[in-house]
Coordinates of C-alpha atoms in Angstrom, one line a residue:
X1 CA -7.2 47.1 -63.5
X2 CA -5.1 44.3 -62.1
X3 CA -6.5 41.3 -60.2
X4 CA -4.6 42.2 -57.1
X5 CA -6.2 45.6 -56.8
X6 CA -9.7 44.5 -57.7
X7 CA -12.2 43.9 -54.9
X8 CA -13.7 41.0 -56.8
X9 CA -15.5 39.4 -53.7
X10 CA -17.6 42.6 -53.6
X11 CA -18.0 43.1 -57.3
X12 CA -21.4 42.0 -58.6
X13 CA -21.5 39.5 -61.5
X14 CA -17.9 38.3 -61.1
X15 CA -17.2 34.6 -60.3
X16 CA -15.2 33.9 -57.1
X17 CA -12.0 33.2 -59.1
X18 CA -11.4 35.3 -62.2
X19 CA -8.5 36.2 -64.4
X20 CA -8.2 39.1 -66.9
X21 CA -7.6 38.5 -70.5
X22 CA -4.5 40.0 -72.2
X23 CA -6.5 42.7 -73.9
X24 CA -8.6 43.5 -70.8
X25 CA -11.8 43.1 -72.7
X26 CA -13.1 39.9 -71.4
X27 CA -12.8 37.5 -68.4
X28 CA -13.2 33.8 -68.1
X29 CA -13.2 31.1 -65.5
X30 CA -9.6 29.9 -65.3
X31 CA -8.6 26.3 -64.9
X32 CA -8.2 25.1 -61.4
X33 CA -4.4 24.5 -61.8
X34 CA -4.0 28.0 -63.3
X35 CA -6.0 29.5 -60.5
X36 CA -3.8 27.9 -57.9
X37 CA -6.5 25.8 -56.3
X38 CA -5.3 22.4 -55.1
X39 CA -6.9 19.4 -56.7
X40 CA -8.7 17.0 -54.4
X41 CA -7.5 13.4 -54.5
X42 CA -9.6 10.6 -53.0
X43 CA -6.7 8.7 -51.3
X44 CA -6.1 7.7 -47.7
X45 CA -3.9 10.2 -45.8
X46 CA -0.5 9.1 -44.5
X47 CA -0.6 8.1 -40.8
X48 CA 0.9 10.5 -38.4
X49 CA 3.0 9.3 -35.5
X50 CA 1.0 9.4 -32.2
X51 CA 3.3 7.6 -29.8
X52 CA 0.9 4.8 -29.3
X53 CA 1.1 1.2 -30.4
X54 CA -1.4 -1.3 -31.7
X55 CA -2.7 -3.7 -28.9
X56 CA -1.6 -7.3 -28.9
X57 CA -3.9 -9.9 -30.4
X58 CA -5.3 -12.8 -28.5
X59 CA -2.8 -15.0 -30.0
X60 CA 0.0 -12.8 -28.8
X61 CA -1.5 -12.7 -25.3
X62 CA -1.8 -16.5 -25.0
X63 CA 0.7 -18.3 -27.1
X64 CA 4.5 -18.2 -27.2
X65 CA 5.0 -18.0 -23.5
X66 CA 4.4 -19.9 -20.2
X67 CA 1.5 -19.5 -17.9
X68 CA 1.2 -20.3 -14.2
X69 CA -2.3 -20.9 -12.7
X70 CA -2.9 -19.6 -10.1
X71 CA -0.2 -16.9 -9.8
X72 CA -1.5 -15.6 -6.4
X73 CA -3.3 -17.4 -3.5
X74 CA -4.9 -15.2 -0.8
X75 CA -6.4 -17.3 1.9
X76 CA -7.1 -14.7 4.6
X77 CA -7.5 -16.2 8.1
X78 CA -6.9 -20.0 8.0
X79 CA -9.4 -22.3 9.6
X80 CA -7.6 -25.5 8.6
X81 CA -5.4 -27.0 5.9
X82 CA -5.9 -25.6 2.4
X83 CA -4.9 -27.2 -0.9
X84 CA -4.8 -25.8 -4.4
X85 CA -3.9 -27.3 -7.8
X86 CA -0.9 -25.6 -9.5
X87 CA -0.5 -25.8 -13.3
X88 CA 2.4 -24.6 -15.4
X89 CA 1.3 -24.5 -19.0
X90 CA 3.7 -24.3 -21.9
X91 CA 1.7 -22.2 -24.5
X92 CA 4.6 -22.2 -27.0
X93 CA 5.0 -24.6 -30.0
X94 CA 8.5 -25.6 -28.8
X95 CA 9.5 -27.5 -25.7
X96 CA 9.8 -25.4 -22.5
X97 CA 12.6 -26.0 -20.1
X98 CA 11.8 -25.7 -16.4
X99 CA 15.3 -25.2 -14.9
X100 CA 14.6 -24.6 -11.2
X101 CA 11.9 -24.1 -8.6
X102 CA 13.0 -21.9 -5.7
X103 CA 11.0 -20.6 -2.7
X104 CA 11.1 -17.8 -0.2
X105 CA 9.8 -18.4 3.3
X106 CA 8.3 -21.8 2.5
X107 CA 7.7 -22.8 6.1
X108 CA 4.0 -23.8 6.5
X109 CA 3.6 -24.8 2.9
X110 CA 4.5 -27.7 0.6
X111 CA 4.6 -27.9 -3.1
X112 CA 4.7 -31.3 -4.8
X113 CA 4.4 -32.7 -8.3
X114 CA 6.4 -30.1 -10.3
X115 CA 10.1 -30.8 -10.8
X116 CA 12.7 -29.4 -13.2
X117 CA 12.5 -30.9 -16.7
X118 CA 11.2 -30.3 -20.1
X119 CA 7.5 -29.6 -20.9
X120 CA 6.3 -30.5 -24.4
X121 CA 4.7 -28.0 -26.7
X122 CA 1.3 -26.9 -25.4
X123 CA 1.8 -29.3 -22.5
X124 CA 1.4 -28.8 -18.8
X125 CA 3.1 -29.7 -15.5
X126 CA 0.7 -30.1 -12.6
X127 CA 1.4 -30.0 -8.9
X128 CA -0.3 -29.6 -5.6
X129 CA 0.1 -26.7 -3.1
X130 CA -0.7 -27.4 0.5
X131 CA -0.9 -24.6 3.1
X132 CA -0.7 -26.3 6.6
X133 CA -2.8 -25.3 9.6
X134 CA 0.4 -25.0 11.6
X135 CA 3.2 -22.7 10.7
X136 CA 4.1 -19.0 10.8
X137 CA 1.5 -16.6 12.1
X138 CA 1.8 -14.6 8.9
X139 CA 2.3 -16.7 5.7
X140 CA 4.1 -14.8 3.0
X141 CA 5.6 -17.3 0.6
X142 CA 6.8 -16.9 -3.0
X143 CA 7.6 -19.9 -5.3
X144 CA 9.6 -18.9 -8.4
X145 CA 9.6 -21.1 -11.5
X146 CA 12.6 -20.4 -13.7
X147 CA 11.9 -21.4 -17.3
X148 CA 13.6 -20.8 -20.7
X149 CA 10.9 -18.2 -21.4
X150 CA 11.4 -16.2 -18.1
X151 CA 10.3 -16.4 -14.5
X152 CA 6.8 -17.2 -13.2
X153 CA 5.9 -16.5 -9.5
X154 CA 3.3 -18.0 -7.2
X155 CA 2.6 -15.8 -4.1
X156 CA 0.8 -17.2 -1.1
X157 CA -0.5 -15.0 1.8
X158 CA -2.5 -16.2 4.8
X159 CA -2.9 -15.5 8.6
X160 CA -3.1 -18.3 11.2
X161 CA -4.0 -16.3 14.3
X162 CA -6.5 -13.5 14.8
X163 CA -4.9 -10.7 16.7
X164 CA -6.5 -9.2 19.8
X165 CA -4.8 -5.7 19.6
X166 CA -6.4 -4.1 22.6
X167 CA -4.6 -3.0 25.8
X168 CA -6.1 -3.8 29.1
X169 CA -7.6 -1.5 31.7
X170 CA -4.8 -1.7 34.2
X171 CA -6.9 -0.4 37.1
X172 CA -9.3 -3.4 36.8
X173 CA -6.4 -5.9 37.1
X174 CA -5.0 -8.6 34.9
X175 CA -5.0 -12.2 35.8
X176 CA -3.0 -15.1 34.3
X177 CA -3.7 -18.6 35.5
X178 CA -2.7 -22.2 34.7
X179 CA -4.9 -25.2 34.3
X180 CA -4.4 -28.9 33.6
X181 CA -6.2 -30.8 30.9
X182 CA -6.6 -34.5 31.6
X183 CA -8.7 -37.5 30.6
X184 CA -9.9 -40.2 33.0
X185 CA -10.3 -43.8 31.8
X186 CA -12.3 -46.2 34.0
X187 CA -12.2 -50.0 33.8
X188 CA -14.9 -52.6 34.8
X189 CA -13.5 -52.9 38.3
X190 CA -13.9 -49.2 39.1
X191 CA -10.2 -48.4 38.7
X192 CA -9.2 -45.1 37.1
X193 CA -6.3 -44.0 35.0
X194 CA -5.6 -40.4 34.2
X195 CA -3.6 -39.2 31.2
X196 CA -2.6 -35.6 30.5
X197 CA -3.9 -34.1 27.3
X198 CA -1.4 -31.2 27.4
X199 CA 2.3 -31.4 27.7
X200 CA 2.2 -28.7 30.4
X201 CA -0.4 -26.6 32.3
X202 CA -2.5 -24.5 29.9
X203 CA -2.4 -20.7 30.3
X204 CA -5.5 -18.7 30.9
X205 CA -5.9 -14.9 30.7
X206 CA -8.7 -12.7 32.2
X207 CA -8.7 -9.0 31.7
X208 CA -10.9 -5.9 31.1
X209 CA -10.4 -3.9 27.9
X210 CA -12.0 -0.7 27.0
X211 CA -13.0 1.0 23.8
X212 CA -14.5 4.1 22.4
X213 CA -15.1 5.6 19.0
X214 CA -13.6 3.6 16.2
X215 CA -11.6 1.5 18.7
X216 CA -14.9 0.5 20.4
X217 CA -16.4 -0.5 17.1
X218 CA -13.5 -2.7 16.2
X219 CA -13.6 -4.3 19.6
X220 CA -17.4 -4.9 19.4
X221 CA -17.1 -6.5 16.0
X222 CA -14.1 -8.7 16.9
X223 CA -15.7 -10.0 20.1
X224 CA -18.9 -11.0 18.3
X225 CA -17.4 -12.4 15.2
X226 CA -14.3 -14.2 16.6
X227 CA -15.8 -16.6 19.1
X228 CA -15.0 -19.6 17.0
X229 CA -11.6 -18.4 15.9
X230 CA -8.1 -19.0 17.2
X231 CA -6.8 -15.7 18.8
X232 CA -3.2 -14.6 19.3
X233 CA -3.7 -13.7 23.0
X234 CA -1.3 -11.0 24.1
X235 CA 0.5 -11.2 27.5
X236 CA 0.6 -7.5 28.0
X237 CA 2.5 -7.7 31.3
X238 CA 5.7 -8.9 29.4
X239 CA 5.6 -6.2 26.6
X240 CA 9.1 -4.9 25.8
X241 CA 10.3 -1.9 23.8
X242 CA 12.3 -2.5 20.5
X243 CA 15.6 -0.6 20.5
X244 CA 16.6 -1.5 16.9
X245 CA 15.5 -3.5 13.9
X246 CA 18.1 -5.4 11.9
X247 CA 18.9 -4.4 8.3
X248 CA 17.1 -7.4 6.9
X249 CA 14.1 -6.7 9.1
X250 CA 14.3 -10.3 10.5
X251 CA 16.0 -9.5 13.9
X252 CA 14.7 -7.3 16.8
X253 CA 17.0 -6.0 19.4
X254 CA 15.0 -5.2 22.6
X255 CA 15.9 -2.6 25.2
X256 CA 17.7 -5.1 27.3
X257 CA 17.8 -8.8 28.3
X258 CA 14.5 -10.5 28.8
X259 CA 15.5 -13.5 30.9
X260 CA 13.1 -12.5 33.6
X261 CA 10.1 -12.7 31.1
X262 CA 9.0 -16.3 31.5
X263 CA 6.7 -16.4 28.5
X264 CA 8.8 -14.4 26.1
X265 CA 12.1 -16.3 26.9
X266 CA 10.7 -19.8 27.4
X267 CA 7.2 -20.5 26.2
X268 CA 6.7 -18.0 23.4
X269 CA 6.7 -18.9 19.7
X270 CA 4.5 -16.0 18.5
X271 CA 4.9 -12.3 19.1
X272 CA 2.8 -9.2 18.3
X273 CA 4.6 -6.1 17.2
X274 CA 2.9 -2.8 17.9
X275 CA 3.9 0.5 16.2
X276 CA 2.5 3.1 18.6
X277 CA 2.6 6.2 16.4
X278 CA 0.3 4.7 13.7
X279 CA -1.3 2.2 16.1
X280 CA -0.5 -0.6 13.7
X281 CA -0.2 -4.3 14.7
X282 CA 1.3 -7.4 13.1
X283 CA 1.9 -11.0 14.2
X284 CA 5.2 -12.7 13.6
X285 CA 6.7 -16.2 14.4
X286 CA 10.0 -16.6 16.1
X287 CA 12.8 -18.6 14.6
X288 CA 15.2 -18.2 17.5
X289 CA 15.7 -16.0 20.6
X290 CA 18.7 -14.8 22.7
X291 CA 17.3 -13.8 26.1
X292 CA 20.7 -12.8 27.5
X293 CA 21.5 -10.7 24.5
X294 CA 18.0 -9.3 24.2
X295 CA 17.5 -10.3 20.6
X296 CA 14.6 -12.0 18.8
X297 CA 15.0 -13.6 15.4
X298 CA 12.0 -13.8 13.1
X299 CA 11.1 -16.6 10.7
X300 CA 10.1 -14.0 8.0
X301 CA 11.1 -10.4 7.4
X302 CA 8.8 -7.6 8.7
X303 CA 6.9 -5.3 6.4
X304 CA 8.6 -1.9 5.7
X305 CA 6.0 -0.2 7.9
X306 CA 7.6 -1.8 10.9
X307 CA 11.2 -1.1 10.0
X308 CA 11.3 1.9 12.2
X309 CA 9.2 3.9 14.7
X310 CA 8.1 3.4 18.3
X311 CA 7.9 -0.4 18.4
X312 CA 6.9 -2.7 21.2
X313 CA 7.0 -6.5 21.3
X314 CA 4.2 -8.5 23.1
X315 CA 4.4 -12.3 23.5
X316 CA 1.4 -14.3 22.3
X317 CA -0.2 -17.7 23.0
X318 CA -2.8 -19.3 20.8
X319 CA -6.2 -19.5 22.6
X320 CA -10.0 -19.4 22.3
X321 CA -12.2 -16.6 23.6
X322 CA -14.4 -18.2 26.3
X323 CA -16.0 -15.1 27.9
X324 CA -16.9 -11.6 26.7
X325 CA -19.2 -9.5 28.9
X326 CA -19.8 -5.8 28.0
X327 CA -20.4 -3.0 30.5
X328 CA -21.5 0.5 29.4
X329 CA -19.6 3.2 31.2
X330 CA -21.0 6.3 29.4
X331 CA -22.3 7.2 26.0
X332 CA -20.0 5.8 23.4
X333 CA -17.7 4.2 26.0
X334 CA -17.8 0.6 27.1
X335 CA -15.6 -2.0 28.7
X336 CA -15.4 -5.7 28.0
X337 CA -14.5 -8.4 30.5
X338 CA -12.8 -11.1 28.4
X339 CA -11.2 -14.5 29.1
X340 CA -9.0 -16.7 27.0
X341 CA -7.9 -20.3 27.3
X342 CA -4.8 -21.7 25.6
X343 CA -5.1 -24.5 23.1
X344 CA -3.2 -27.6 24.1
X345 CA -2.2 -28.5 20.5
X346 CA -0.3 -25.2 20.1
X347 CA 2.2 -25.8 23.0
X348 CA 5.9 -26.0 22.2
X349 CA 7.8 -29.2 22.6
X350 CA 9.1 -30.2 26.0
X351 CA 12.7 -30.0 24.8
X352 CA 12.2 -26.3 24.5
X353 CA 11.3 -25.8 28.1
X354 CA 13.7 -25.4 31.1
X355 CA 14.4 -28.5 33.2
X356 CA 13.0 -30.8 30.4
X357 CA 14.3 -34.4 30.9
X358 CA 16.7 -35.6 28.2
X359 CA 15.2 -39.1 28.3
X360 CA 11.6 -39.1 27.2
X361 CA 10.8 -42.0 29.5
X362 CA 11.7 -40.0 32.6
X363 CA 8.6 -38.4 34.1
X364 CA 8.1 -34.7 33.7
X365 CA 8.3 -32.7 36.9
X366 CA 6.5 -29.4 37.5
X367 CA 9.1 -27.5 39.6
X368 CA 6.9 -24.8 41.0
X369 CA 5.6 -24.5 44.5
X370 CA 1.9 -23.9 45.3
X371 CA 0.5 -20.7 46.8
X372 CA 0.0 -21.8 50.4
X373 CA -1.7 -18.4 51.3
X374 CA -5.0 -19.6 49.9
X375 CA -6.7 -22.9 50.6
X376 CA -3.7 -24.9 49.6
X377 CA -3.3 -27.3 46.7
X378 CA -6.5 -29.1 45.7

């Protein structure tokens, strides 16, 4: 009987591995090598490639490069001037060369204390970042530090005005007025002297806005939480449609000349852009305007969301919410009677207004006639 034909797993008394002797009269347990059984070796197996790499150590993460603190400053809605310390740390054991400091859209910010030069090993260069209370409505600034170990970027984002993105109830009317802001000084003899606190009459806006559903919730929250904030107040009566957006997204071509729009062509430094399909809003600052050509030039490029679509431009002025009175119309539907007053500190320079005198000593004239249909001038 050969081993290949024997059913040795079922045969009683036979070991698991057997081998027949040459004469067939006896059987013995073979050696492991002769039986073909692999010998076990207590050694570490060879590593198999898994496509993964060992993580960096703390020394690799920290040293041998340059670090910028902070790398991003998100201020949200500005309530005043904000300052931050900026530190460029050379975490290498050789000198670090700072070759240049460049910026994109730096208007409204200043960075001082850090200049091109050499930073010693493990040394630092410290500076001061200041975000001003006045500047573009939407601050999106990037400072780039070009070093011998690569680039480091500092990104600053902030908003200076709180948008009021609600359209009025046109059937209730819309009222725009002008008011003077003066101060009276009296002497010991009873004489008075009046001085204007504003360079020109301040604008006021009174309107009724409506809201229901999510729109009503946003309106309710904005009215209650924004009473001490500076609003970007929209002048809805001068809204214009955008015909085209420039390739760099920093120029808007309107549907025609806007010389007849007094605020948009003469007094406006801020605009609100409304994308009607997605009901998205954004504020932007104007760098220049061409009323005859129907073109507005922005101080910073628009976001890609506003590169196309059904866009409208609405002029803004900076003002405070002075009145907000709700009225419930039906379940889930209410209207708010709101009033805004312009801030005198946000007015443009007189040189930017029509009929402005070239000589500052020449008195300013208000070349508008009163409405005699009422009680006359007071």
